[in-house]
PDB file of C-alpha atoms in Angstrom:
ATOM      1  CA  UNK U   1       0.000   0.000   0.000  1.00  0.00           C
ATOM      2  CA  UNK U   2       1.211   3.347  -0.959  1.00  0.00           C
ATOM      3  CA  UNK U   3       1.126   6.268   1.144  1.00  0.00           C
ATOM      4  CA  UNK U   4       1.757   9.921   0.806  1.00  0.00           C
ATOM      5  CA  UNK U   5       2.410  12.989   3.124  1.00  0.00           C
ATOM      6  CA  UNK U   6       3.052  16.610   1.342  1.00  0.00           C
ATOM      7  CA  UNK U   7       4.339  18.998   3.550  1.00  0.00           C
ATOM      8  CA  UNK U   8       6.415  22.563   3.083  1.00  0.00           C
ATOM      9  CA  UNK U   9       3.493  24.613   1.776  1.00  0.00           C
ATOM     10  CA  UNK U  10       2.494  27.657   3.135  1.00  0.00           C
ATOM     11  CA  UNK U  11       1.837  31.941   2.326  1.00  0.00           C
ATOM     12  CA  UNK U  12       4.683  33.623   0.336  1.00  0.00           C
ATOM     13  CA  UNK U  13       5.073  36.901  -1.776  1.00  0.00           C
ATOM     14  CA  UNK U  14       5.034  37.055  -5.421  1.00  0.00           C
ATOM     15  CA  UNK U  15       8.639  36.358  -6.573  1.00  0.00           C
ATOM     16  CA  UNK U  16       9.590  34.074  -4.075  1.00  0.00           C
ATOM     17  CA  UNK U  17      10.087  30.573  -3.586  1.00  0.00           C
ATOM     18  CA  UNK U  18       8.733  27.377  -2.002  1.00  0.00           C
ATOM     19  CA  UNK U  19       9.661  23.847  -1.968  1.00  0.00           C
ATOM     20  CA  UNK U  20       6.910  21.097  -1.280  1.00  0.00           C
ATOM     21  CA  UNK U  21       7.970  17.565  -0.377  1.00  0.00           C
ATOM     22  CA  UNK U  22       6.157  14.224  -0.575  1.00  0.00           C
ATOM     23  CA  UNK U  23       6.755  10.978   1.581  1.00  0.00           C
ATOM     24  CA  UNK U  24       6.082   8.155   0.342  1.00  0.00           C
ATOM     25  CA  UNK U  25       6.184   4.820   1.714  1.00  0.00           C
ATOM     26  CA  UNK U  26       5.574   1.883   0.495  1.00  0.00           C
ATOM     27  CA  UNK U  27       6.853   0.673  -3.096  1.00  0.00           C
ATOM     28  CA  UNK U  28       7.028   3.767  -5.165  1.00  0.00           C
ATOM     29  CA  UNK U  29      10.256   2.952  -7.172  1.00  0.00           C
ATOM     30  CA  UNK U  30       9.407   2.000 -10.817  1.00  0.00           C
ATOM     31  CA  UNK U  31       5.575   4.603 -10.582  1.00  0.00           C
ATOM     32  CA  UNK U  32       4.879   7.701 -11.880  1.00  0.00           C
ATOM     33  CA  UNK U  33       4.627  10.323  -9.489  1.00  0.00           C
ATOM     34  CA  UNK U  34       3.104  13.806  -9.572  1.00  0.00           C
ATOM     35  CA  UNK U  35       2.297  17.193  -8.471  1.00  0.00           C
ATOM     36  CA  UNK U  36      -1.279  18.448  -8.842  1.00  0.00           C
ATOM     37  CA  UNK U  37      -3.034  21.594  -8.106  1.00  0.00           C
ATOM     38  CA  UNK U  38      -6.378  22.600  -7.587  1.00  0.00           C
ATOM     39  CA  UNK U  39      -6.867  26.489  -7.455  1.00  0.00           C
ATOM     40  CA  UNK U  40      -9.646  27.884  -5.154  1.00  0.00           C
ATOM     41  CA  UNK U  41     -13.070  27.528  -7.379  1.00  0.00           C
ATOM     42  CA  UNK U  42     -11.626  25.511 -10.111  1.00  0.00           C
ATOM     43  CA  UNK U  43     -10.753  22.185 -11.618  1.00  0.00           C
ATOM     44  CA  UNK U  44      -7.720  19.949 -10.189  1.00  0.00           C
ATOM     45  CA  UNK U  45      -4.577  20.455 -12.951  1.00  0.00           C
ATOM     46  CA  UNK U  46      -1.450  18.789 -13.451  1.00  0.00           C
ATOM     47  CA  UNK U  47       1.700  20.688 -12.271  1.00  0.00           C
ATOM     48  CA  UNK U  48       4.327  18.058 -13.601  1.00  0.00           C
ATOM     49  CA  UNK U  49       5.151  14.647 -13.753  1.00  0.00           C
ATOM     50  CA  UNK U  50       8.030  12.043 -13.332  1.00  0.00           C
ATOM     51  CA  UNK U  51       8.922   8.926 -14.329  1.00  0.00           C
ATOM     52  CA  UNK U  52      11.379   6.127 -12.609  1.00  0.00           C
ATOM     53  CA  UNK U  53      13.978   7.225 -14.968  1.00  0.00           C
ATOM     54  CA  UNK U  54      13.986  10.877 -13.906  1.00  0.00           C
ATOM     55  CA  UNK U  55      12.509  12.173 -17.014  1.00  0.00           C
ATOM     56  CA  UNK U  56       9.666  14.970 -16.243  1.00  0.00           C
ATOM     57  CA  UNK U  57       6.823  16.752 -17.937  1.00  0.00           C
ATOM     58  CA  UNK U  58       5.130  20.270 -16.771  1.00  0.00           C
ATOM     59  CA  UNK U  59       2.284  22.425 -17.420  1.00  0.00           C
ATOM     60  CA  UNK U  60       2.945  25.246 -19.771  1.00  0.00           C
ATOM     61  CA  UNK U  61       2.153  27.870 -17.207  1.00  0.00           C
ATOM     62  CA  UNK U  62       4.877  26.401 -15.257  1.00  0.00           C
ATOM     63  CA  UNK U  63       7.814  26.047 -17.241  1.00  0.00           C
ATOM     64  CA  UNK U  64      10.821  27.446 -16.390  1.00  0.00           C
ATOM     65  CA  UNK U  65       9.925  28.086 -12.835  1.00  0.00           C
ATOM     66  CA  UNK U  66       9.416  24.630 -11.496  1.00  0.00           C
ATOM     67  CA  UNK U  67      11.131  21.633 -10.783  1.00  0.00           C
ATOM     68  CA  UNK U  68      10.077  18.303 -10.121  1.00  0.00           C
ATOM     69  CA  UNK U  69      12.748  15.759  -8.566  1.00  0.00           C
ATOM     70  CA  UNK U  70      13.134  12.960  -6.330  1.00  0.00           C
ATOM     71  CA  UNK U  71      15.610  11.209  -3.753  1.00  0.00           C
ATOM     72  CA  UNK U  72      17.723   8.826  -5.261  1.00  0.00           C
ATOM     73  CA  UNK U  73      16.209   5.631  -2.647  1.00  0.00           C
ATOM     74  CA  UNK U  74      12.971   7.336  -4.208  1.00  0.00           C
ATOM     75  CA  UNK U  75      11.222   7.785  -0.803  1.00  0.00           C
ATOM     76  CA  UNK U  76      10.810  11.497  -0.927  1.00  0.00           C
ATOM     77  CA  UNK U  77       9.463  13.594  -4.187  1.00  0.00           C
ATOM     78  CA  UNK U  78       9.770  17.347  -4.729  1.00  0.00           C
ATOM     79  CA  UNK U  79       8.566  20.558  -6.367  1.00  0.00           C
ATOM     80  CA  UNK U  80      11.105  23.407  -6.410  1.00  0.00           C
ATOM     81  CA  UNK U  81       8.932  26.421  -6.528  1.00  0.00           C
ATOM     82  CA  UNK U  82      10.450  29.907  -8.432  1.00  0.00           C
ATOM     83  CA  UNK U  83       9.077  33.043  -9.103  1.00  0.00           C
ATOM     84  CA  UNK U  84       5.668  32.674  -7.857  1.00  0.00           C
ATOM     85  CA  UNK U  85       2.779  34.450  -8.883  1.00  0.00           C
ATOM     86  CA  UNK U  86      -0.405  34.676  -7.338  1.00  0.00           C
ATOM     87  CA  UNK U  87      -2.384  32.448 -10.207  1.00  0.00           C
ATOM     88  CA  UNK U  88      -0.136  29.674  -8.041  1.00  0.00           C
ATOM     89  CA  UNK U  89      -2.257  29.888  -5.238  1.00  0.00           C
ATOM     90  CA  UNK U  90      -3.643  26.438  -5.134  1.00  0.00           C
ATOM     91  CA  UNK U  91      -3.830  23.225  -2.946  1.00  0.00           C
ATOM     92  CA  UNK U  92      -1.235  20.847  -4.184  1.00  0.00           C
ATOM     93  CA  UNK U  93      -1.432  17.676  -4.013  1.00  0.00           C
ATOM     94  CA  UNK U  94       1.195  14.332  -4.353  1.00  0.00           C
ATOM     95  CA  UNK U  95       0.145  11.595  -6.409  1.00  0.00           C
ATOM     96  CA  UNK U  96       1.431   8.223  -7.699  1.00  0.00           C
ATOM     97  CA  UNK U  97      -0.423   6.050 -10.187  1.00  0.00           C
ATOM     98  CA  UNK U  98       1.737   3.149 -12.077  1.00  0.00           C
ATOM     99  CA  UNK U  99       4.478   3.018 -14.257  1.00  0.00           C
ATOM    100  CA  UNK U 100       4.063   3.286 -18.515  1.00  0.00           C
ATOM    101  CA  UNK U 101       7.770   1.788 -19.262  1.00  0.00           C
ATOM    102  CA  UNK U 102       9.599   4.254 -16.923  1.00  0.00           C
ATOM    103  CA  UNK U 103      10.182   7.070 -19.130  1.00  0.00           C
ATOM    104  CA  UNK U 104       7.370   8.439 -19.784  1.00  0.00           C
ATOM    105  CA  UNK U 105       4.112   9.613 -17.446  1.00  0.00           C
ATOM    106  CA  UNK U 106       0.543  10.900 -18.383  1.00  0.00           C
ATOM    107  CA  UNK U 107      -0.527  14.256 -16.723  1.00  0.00           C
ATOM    108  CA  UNK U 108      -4.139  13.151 -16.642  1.00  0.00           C
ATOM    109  CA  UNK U 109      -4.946  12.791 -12.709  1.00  0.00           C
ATOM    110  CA  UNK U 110      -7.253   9.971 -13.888  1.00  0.00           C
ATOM    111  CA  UNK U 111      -4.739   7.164 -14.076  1.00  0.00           C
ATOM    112  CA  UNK U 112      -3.013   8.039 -10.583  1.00  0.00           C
ATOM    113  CA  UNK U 113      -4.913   6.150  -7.627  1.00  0.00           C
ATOM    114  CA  UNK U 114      -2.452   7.284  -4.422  1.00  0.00           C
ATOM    115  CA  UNK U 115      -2.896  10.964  -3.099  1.00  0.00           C
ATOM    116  CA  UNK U 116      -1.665  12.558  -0.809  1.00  0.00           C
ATOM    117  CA  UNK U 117      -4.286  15.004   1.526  1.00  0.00           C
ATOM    118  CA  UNK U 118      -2.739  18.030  -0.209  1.00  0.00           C
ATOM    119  CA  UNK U 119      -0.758  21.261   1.174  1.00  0.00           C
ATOM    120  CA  UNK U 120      -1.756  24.754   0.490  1.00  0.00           C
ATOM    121  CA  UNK U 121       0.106  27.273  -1.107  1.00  0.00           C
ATOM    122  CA  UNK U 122      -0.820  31.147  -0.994  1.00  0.00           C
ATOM    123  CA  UNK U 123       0.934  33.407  -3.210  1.00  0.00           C
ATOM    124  CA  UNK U 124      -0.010  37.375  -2.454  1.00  0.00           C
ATOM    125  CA  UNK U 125       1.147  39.802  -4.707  1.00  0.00           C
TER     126      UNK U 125
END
């Protein structure tokens, strides 16, 4: 059974930076993994994905100004957080769903089953 536990979110100013982490336990090492966000009154969206090998994916509105990684025993995902804007303010969420060859993940929230219970991020401008 897979289990996951964001933590590091919290209220910044536009500009700066954050960095969310995700514990997982149980066997996580050959899944994709992923960051999600749901802003306040809207639809969950994907943030960025990875797979086993290390090779990510993000949303366009993203790009450039964050980074998804992991530990190398693969026990503790993370999002690196630049230059934050308010449109970031969100609840984000960890997820894990299973593996499509290991180099390659889907950003559709659909095909990941494990969540974590989400940390919120608050980004005033």
């Amino acid at each position: 059974q897979v289990q996951l536990v964001e933590s590091g979110g919290g209220s910044v100013q536009a500009g700066g930076s954050l960095r969310l982490s995700c514990a997982a336990s149980g066997y996580t090492h050959t899944y994709c993994m992923g960051w999600f966000r749901q802003p306040p009154g809207k639809e969950r969206e994907a943030v960025g994905v990875i797979a086993s090998d290390g090779s990510t994916s993000y949303a366009d509105s993203v790009k450039g100004r964050f980074t998804i990684f992991k530990d190398n025993a693969w026990k503790n995902l993370y999002l690196q957080m630049n230059s934050l804007k308010p449109e970031d303010t969100a609840m984000y969420y960890c997820a894990a769903g299973r593996s499509y060859g290991g180099t390659w993940c889907p950003t559709n929230q659909y095909v990941y089953n494990y969540w974590g219970q989400g940390t919120q991020v608050t980004v005033s401008s």
